[in-house]
């Protein structure tokens, strides 16, 4: 199967970023940067970094860093003089992350490399903190990544897992049945683990973490779509891959939501959670 075929058929392309072609990855880069820079997303990131109280000299890992949204935010925190390592499955996204960090003159504090969160070549206990910003819902084996995170942290160090509870993501059309159909199709095509955030209390404990605090954020737009606009445009292209709706249904769903937004009648929402946990 060629790269283009994989992109056309795959469910959850974020799980396969090492196999995607540059066109698909460029679309991803644009979406990740737009999302990361939006106040609806930057706010929850800044809130959990505040709560983690990362030491100014800490060695921090941003796992599944993509274009480095979280890594750059950590490096830019006032007084931060430690080092941030961003690791991602995709060489292409790692190169983009390096360029973006250079552009913001952060290269003295941030570096990026390719790697797989399920088996990292880093030394045990060598980090002071780990963040995984919207990685976990794309993993096919979350306990393996949790075990790696725990191995890299000494006792008492903290980790944060932030992600959407995609099972809660919903957009409303005038027809309730069609809305539910598309909600199901989006979740099935976009993520591997739509309920992972609900399983973390158990999985974190099994991996040797104790939860310190959980910060929920509701990203809702009622009336007009701004944050969700680039999301629904991408979801309309992805959703048919799940075999629940066809392309025509997905495209009329998008048209209807954009019209609802123009009329001030849009409803779109997803709950996100930041789990801050300490290694025990
Ligand atoms: C939704 S993106 C989030 C990117 C970035 N953290 C952000 O929030 O902008 C998920 C990222 O996880 C990466 N990823 C998926 N599976 C991975 C794995 N097993 N190891 C490392 N990175 C992985 C993907 O390449 C992608 O960049």
Tab-separated table of C-alpha atoms and ligand atoms in Angstrom:
chain	number	residue	atom	x	y	z
A	1	UNK	CA	0.000	0.000	0.000
A	2	UNK	CA	1.455	3.433	-0.947
A	3	UNK	CA	1.504	6.438	1.377
A	4	UNK	CA	-1.436	8.073	-0.358
A	5	UNK	CA	-3.500	4.872	-0.044
A	6	UNK	CA	-2.699	4.662	3.659
A	7	UNK	CA	-3.815	8.255	4.168
A	8	UNK	CA	-6.999	7.644	2.182
A	9	UNK	CA	-8.015	4.562	4.159
A	10	UNK	CA	-6.490	4.795	7.593
A	11	UNK	CA	-8.453	5.308	10.742
A	12	UNK	CA	-6.698	7.670	13.175
A	13	UNK	CA	-3.944	9.125	10.949
A	14	UNK	CA	-2.191	10.514	14.070
A	15	UNK	CA	-1.197	6.933	14.932
A	16	UNK	CA	0.514	6.543	11.547
A	17	UNK	CA	2.404	9.804	11.154
A	18	UNK	CA	5.622	7.929	10.309
A	19	UNK	CA	3.873	6.550	7.190
A	20	UNK	CA	2.047	9.617	5.875
A	21	UNK	CA	3.086	11.601	2.831
A	22	UNK	CA	4.312	15.221	3.121
A	23	UNK	CA	1.014	16.664	1.813
A	24	UNK	CA	-0.948	14.974	4.583
A	25	UNK	CA	1.656	16.011	7.162
A	26	UNK	CA	1.586	19.651	6.003
A	27	UNK	CA	-2.199	19.689	6.580
A	28	UNK	CA	-1.574	18.238	10.054
A	29	UNK	CA	1.088	20.862	10.826
A	30	UNK	CA	-1.275	23.691	9.893
A	31	UNK	CA	-4.061	22.234	12.058
A	32	UNK	CA	-1.790	21.515	15.076
A	33	UNK	CA	-0.317	25.026	15.015
A	34	UNK	CA	-3.735	26.697	14.548
A	35	UNK	CA	-5.175	24.633	17.403
A	36	UNK	CA	-2.172	25.152	19.681
A	37	UNK	CA	-2.219	28.921	19.191
A	38	UNK	CA	-5.947	29.278	19.864
A	39	UNK	CA	-6.809	30.620	23.346
A	40	UNK	CA	-9.253	27.711	23.871
A	41	UNK	CA	-6.275	25.330	23.708
A	42	UNK	CA	-3.429	27.515	24.994
A	43	UNK	CA	-5.445	28.254	28.165
A	44	UNK	CA	-5.734	24.640	29.402
A	45	UNK	CA	-2.034	24.008	28.527
A	46	UNK	CA	-0.908	26.987	30.547
A	47	UNK	CA	-3.240	25.979	33.435
A	48	UNK	CA	-1.770	22.493	33.780
A	49	UNK	CA	1.836	23.733	33.416
A	50	UNK	CA	1.126	26.167	36.286
A	51	UNK	CA	-0.203	23.325	38.427
A	52	UNK	CA	2.779	21.048	37.669
A	53	UNK	CA	5.148	23.641	39.194
A	54	UNK	CA	8.005	22.504	36.930
A	55	UNK	CA	11.366	23.542	38.359
A	56	UNK	CA	13.225	26.262	36.430
A	57	UNK	CA	16.158	23.909	35.868
A	58	UNK	CA	14.116	20.802	35.047
A	59	UNK	CA	14.680	18.306	32.216
A	60	UNK	CA	11.249	17.946	30.673
A	61	UNK	CA	9.987	15.544	28.015
A	62	UNK	CA	7.145	16.443	25.627
A	63	UNK	CA	6.014	13.044	24.378
A	64	UNK	CA	4.192	12.922	21.020
A	65	UNK	CA	5.287	16.519	20.566
A	66	UNK	CA	4.081	16.976	16.960
A	67	UNK	CA	5.132	20.495	15.974
A	68	UNK	CA	6.244	21.216	19.558
A	69	UNK	CA	3.323	23.287	20.826
A	70	UNK	CA	3.750	22.121	24.448
A	71	UNK	CA	7.582	22.011	24.290
A	72	UNK	CA	7.734	25.650	23.156
A	73	UNK	CA	5.192	26.702	25.805
A	74	UNK	CA	7.343	25.120	28.543
A	75	UNK	CA	10.551	26.703	27.201
A	76	UNK	CA	8.867	30.117	27.081
A	77	UNK	CA	7.663	30.063	30.678
A	78	UNK	CA	9.070	33.000	32.650
A	79	UNK	CA	12.332	32.059	34.368
A	80	UNK	CA	12.597	28.639	32.715
A	81	UNK	CA	16.265	27.765	32.227
A	82	UNK	CA	16.054	23.982	32.037
A	83	UNK	CA	15.836	21.840	28.919
A	84	UNK	CA	12.923	20.391	26.979
A	85	UNK	CA	13.135	17.352	24.740
A	86	UNK	CA	10.295	16.769	22.277
A	87	UNK	CA	9.890	13.257	20.871
A	88	UNK	CA	7.559	12.255	18.061
A	89	UNK	CA	6.981	9.235	15.850
A	90	UNK	CA	7.329	11.333	12.678
A	91	UNK	CA	10.698	12.642	11.411
A	92	UNK	CA	8.784	15.120	9.290
A	93	UNK	CA	6.948	16.607	12.308
A	94	UNK	CA	10.220	16.638	14.273
A	95	UNK	CA	11.847	18.713	11.498
A	96	UNK	CA	8.888	21.120	11.549
A	97	UNK	CA	9.151	21.374	15.358
A	98	UNK	CA	12.890	22.219	15.067
A	99	UNK	CA	12.193	24.977	12.529
A	100	UNK	CA	9.400	26.488	14.633
A	101	UNK	CA	11.546	26.466	17.792
A	102	UNK	CA	14.445	28.070	15.901
A	103	UNK	CA	12.123	30.758	14.551
A	104	UNK	CA	11.120	31.586	18.139
A	105	UNK	CA	14.798	31.545	19.225
A	106	UNK	CA	14.280	28.662	21.638
A	107	UNK	CA	16.909	26.266	20.282
A	108	UNK	CA	19.147	26.726	23.351
A	109	UNK	CA	16.412	25.205	25.567
A	110	UNK	CA	14.478	22.846	23.263
A	111	UNK	CA	15.544	19.947	21.107
A	112	UNK	CA	13.544	17.405	19.175
A	113	UNK	CA	14.120	13.865	18.043
A	114	UNK	CA	12.170	11.019	16.481
A	115	UNK	CA	11.146	8.133	18.711
A	116	UNK	CA	8.335	5.830	19.721
A	117	UNK	CA	6.685	6.479	23.092
A	118	UNK	CA	6.315	2.720	23.591
A	119	UNK	CA	10.102	2.163	23.713
A	120	UNK	CA	12.330	5.181	24.273
A	121	UNK	CA	16.105	5.029	24.285
A	122	UNK	CA	16.409	7.393	27.257
A	123	UNK	CA	18.028	6.499	30.559
A	124	UNK	CA	15.769	5.419	33.441
A	125	UNK	CA	15.054	8.178	35.973
A	126	UNK	CA	16.741	10.797	33.768
A	127	UNK	CA	13.826	13.281	33.580
A	128	UNK	CA	12.160	15.640	36.033
A	129	UNK	CA	8.762	15.863	34.317
A	130	UNK	CA	6.893	14.438	31.314
A	131	UNK	CA	3.922	15.871	29.445
A	132	UNK	CA	1.873	14.054	26.814
A	133	UNK	CA	-0.296	16.639	25.089
A	134	UNK	CA	-3.061	14.961	23.037
A	135	UNK	CA	-1.075	11.761	22.480
A	136	UNK	CA	-2.925	9.111	24.474
A	137	UNK	CA	-6.130	8.860	22.475
A	138	UNK	CA	-3.973	7.915	19.448
A	139	UNK	CA	-1.957	5.117	21.075
A	140	UNK	CA	-2.706	1.488	20.350
A	141	UNK	CA	-1.125	0.361	23.647
A	142	UNK	CA	-1.427	3.126	26.293
A	143	UNK	CA	-0.086	0.981	29.215
A	144	UNK	CA	3.243	0.543	27.374
A	145	UNK	CA	3.685	4.300	27.075
A	146	UNK	CA	2.660	4.791	30.713
A	147	UNK	CA	5.293	2.223	31.734
A	148	UNK	CA	7.932	4.131	29.722
A	149	UNK	CA	6.901	7.425	31.324
A	150	UNK	CA	7.164	5.870	34.780
A	151	UNK	CA	10.580	4.334	33.973
A	152	UNK	CA	11.984	7.719	32.932
A	153	UNK	CA	10.875	9.522	36.098
A	154	UNK	CA	12.411	9.242	39.539
A	155	UNK	CA	10.039	8.772	42.476
A	156	UNK	CA	8.164	11.997	43.257
A	157	UNK	CA	8.499	13.498	39.751
A	158	UNK	CA	5.372	14.499	37.908
A	159	UNK	CA	3.684	13.673	34.624
A	160	UNK	CA	0.747	15.270	32.874
A	161	UNK	CA	-1.509	13.579	30.361
A	162	UNK	CA	-3.758	16.046	28.571
A	163	UNK	CA	-6.235	14.944	25.950
A	164	UNK	CA	-9.784	15.122	24.712
A	165	UNK	CA	-12.398	12.741	25.997
A	166	UNK	CA	-13.437	12.162	22.400
A	167	UNK	CA	-16.405	10.034	23.433
A	168	UNK	CA	-17.857	13.371	24.609
A	169	UNK	CA	-17.206	15.262	21.351
A	170	UNK	CA	-20.422	16.370	19.683
A	171	UNK	CA	-21.761	18.725	17.021
A	172	UNK	CA	-25.473	19.354	16.586
A	173	UNK	CA	-27.454	19.588	13.359
A	174	UNK	CA	-31.195	20.179	13.147
A	175	UNK	CA	-31.648	16.406	12.606
A	176	UNK	CA	-30.705	14.561	15.806
A	177	UNK	CA	-30.190	11.155	14.156
A	178	UNK	CA	-27.766	12.564	11.552
A	179	UNK	CA	-25.881	14.426	14.292
A	180	UNK	CA	-25.374	11.194	16.230
A	181	UNK	CA	-24.265	9.350	13.086
A	182	UNK	CA	-21.599	11.942	12.300
A	183	UNK	CA	-20.445	12.139	15.924
A	184	UNK	CA	-19.859	8.363	15.793
A	185	UNK	CA	-18.116	8.549	12.405
A	186	UNK	CA	-15.764	11.330	13.554
A	187	UNK	CA	-14.708	9.500	16.691
A	188	UNK	CA	-14.186	6.218	14.802
A	189	UNK	CA	-12.029	7.888	12.127
A	190	UNK	CA	-10.082	10.339	14.303
A	191	UNK	CA	-8.911	8.470	17.407
A	192	UNK	CA	-7.900	4.986	18.524
A	193	UNK	CA	-8.988	5.322	22.188
A	194	UNK	CA	-12.012	7.613	22.525
A	195	UNK	CA	-12.548	6.608	26.196
A	196	UNK	CA	-8.926	6.553	27.398
A	197	UNK	CA	-9.374	9.579	29.692
A	198	UNK	CA	-12.037	7.611	31.589
A	199	UNK	CA	-9.622	4.691	32.019
A	200	UNK	CA	-6.656	6.691	33.309
A	201	UNK	CA	-7.526	6.467	37.030
A	202	UNK	CA	-6.995	2.689	36.772
A	203	UNK	CA	-4.136	2.722	34.237
A	204	UNK	CA	-2.093	5.394	36.042
A	205	UNK	CA	-2.336	3.451	39.296
A	206	UNK	CA	-1.262	0.210	37.594
A	207	UNK	CA	1.729	2.022	36.047
A	208	UNK	CA	2.968	3.324	39.418
A	209	UNK	CA	1.516	6.834	39.507
A	210	UNK	CA	-0.733	8.549	42.002
A	211	UNK	CA	-3.102	11.203	40.649
A	212	UNK	CA	-2.478	14.590	42.249
A	213	UNK	CA	-5.126	16.597	40.466
A	214	UNK	CA	-7.324	16.518	37.382
A	215	UNK	CA	-8.209	19.724	35.559
A	216	UNK	CA	-11.234	19.413	33.266
A	217	UNK	CA	-11.767	21.952	30.455
A	218	UNK	CA	-14.904	22.167	28.378
A	219	UNK	CA	-14.105	23.464	24.914
A	220	UNK	CA	-17.546	24.550	23.778
A	221	UNK	CA	-18.563	26.996	21.097
A	222	UNK	CA	-22.198	27.984	21.080
A	223	UNK	CA	-23.377	30.369	18.366
A	224	UNK	CA	-20.363	30.655	16.037
A	225	UNK	CA	-17.554	28.200	15.243
A	226	UNK	CA	-14.048	29.604	15.580
A	227	UNK	CA	-11.827	27.062	17.389
A	228	UNK	CA	-13.925	24.203	15.961
A	229	UNK	CA	-13.991	25.522	12.405
A	230	UNK	CA	-10.703	23.974	11.197
A	231	UNK	CA	-11.612	20.841	13.182
A	232	UNK	CA	-14.961	20.252	11.485
A	233	UNK	CA	-13.408	20.930	8.061
A	234	UNK	CA	-10.834	18.180	8.752
A	235	UNK	CA	-13.405	15.809	10.330
A	236	UNK	CA	-15.678	16.050	7.265
A	237	UNK	CA	-12.790	14.640	5.168
A	238	UNK	CA	-11.823	11.928	7.683
A	239	UNK	CA	-15.260	10.681	8.787
A	240	UNK	CA	-16.211	8.643	5.655
A	241	UNK	CA	-13.240	6.302	6.291
A	242	UNK	CA	-15.071	4.743	9.235
A	243	UNK	CA	-17.801	3.404	6.919
A	244	UNK	CA	-20.623	4.961	8.982
A	245	UNK	CA	-21.356	7.925	6.689
A	246	UNK	CA	-20.515	8.483	3.034
A	247	UNK	CA	-18.740	11.519	1.551
A	248	UNK	CA	-21.991	13.224	0.570
A	249	UNK	CA	-23.364	12.938	4.118
A	250	UNK	CA	-20.124	14.250	5.619
A	251	UNK	CA	-20.020	17.146	3.211
A	252	UNK	CA	-23.653	18.184	3.824
A	253	UNK	CA	-22.968	17.919	7.592
A	254	UNK	CA	-20.121	20.414	7.178
A	255	UNK	CA	-22.218	22.769	5.035
A	256	UNK	CA	-25.010	22.691	7.592
A	257	UNK	CA	-22.665	23.381	10.513
A	258	UNK	CA	-21.005	26.292	8.677
A	259	UNK	CA	-24.451	27.712	7.866
A	260	UNK	CA	-25.465	27.281	11.522
A	261	UNK	CA	-22.302	29.150	12.525
A	262	UNK	CA	-23.052	31.988	10.095
A	263	UNK	CA	-26.575	32.169	11.556
A	264	UNK	CA	-25.279	32.147	15.158
A	265	UNK	CA	-26.811	28.698	15.806
A	266	UNK	CA	-23.683	26.504	16.028
A	267	UNK	CA	-23.182	23.995	18.860
A	268	UNK	CA	-19.887	22.101	19.171
A	269	UNK	CA	-18.241	20.725	22.307
A	270	UNK	CA	-15.634	18.334	23.710
A	271	UNK	CA	-14.424	17.846	27.275
A	272	UNK	CA	-10.643	17.757	27.794
A	273	UNK	CA	-8.842	16.608	30.935
A	274	UNK	CA	-5.343	17.224	32.281
A	275	UNK	CA	-4.305	14.419	34.647
A	276	UNK	CA	-1.360	15.473	36.785
A	277	UNK	CA	0.176	12.444	38.457
A	278	UNK	CA	3.225	11.766	40.605
A	279	UNK	CA	5.541	8.775	40.261
A	280	UNK	CA	5.446	6.559	43.386
B	1	LIG	C1	-2.761	14.915	17.941
B	1	LIG	S1	-1.054	14.997	17.678
B	1	LIG	C2	-0.514	16.043	19.020
B	1	LIG	C3	0.758	16.778	18.729
B	1	LIG	C4	1.162	17.802	19.778
B	1	LIG	N1	1.433	17.182	21.066
B	1	LIG	C5	0.083	18.860	19.922
B	1	LIG	O1	-0.741	18.756	20.840
B	1	LIG	O2	0.058	19.766	19.098
B	1	LIG	C6	-0.484	13.402	18.218
B	1	LIG	C7	1.012	13.236	17.995
B	1	LIG	O3	1.436	12.010	18.576
B	1	LIG	C8	2.421	11.449	17.740
B	1	LIG	N2	2.468	10.008	18.025
B	1	LIG	C9	1.518	9.079	17.758
B	1	LIG	N3	1.915	7.879	18.207
B	1	LIG	C10	3.145	8.045	18.764
B	1	LIG	C11	4.075	7.175	19.382
B	1	LIG	N4	3.817	5.876	19.534
B	1	LIG	N5	5.239	7.705	19.830
B	1	LIG	C12	5.520	9.018	19.685
B	1	LIG	N6	4.676	9.890	19.088
B	1	LIG	C13	3.502	9.409	18.640
B	1	LIG	C14	1.970	11.781	16.344
B	1	LIG	O4	3.033	11.738	15.421
B	1	LIG	C15	1.411	13.199	16.531
B	1	LIG	O5	2.389	14.172	16.309
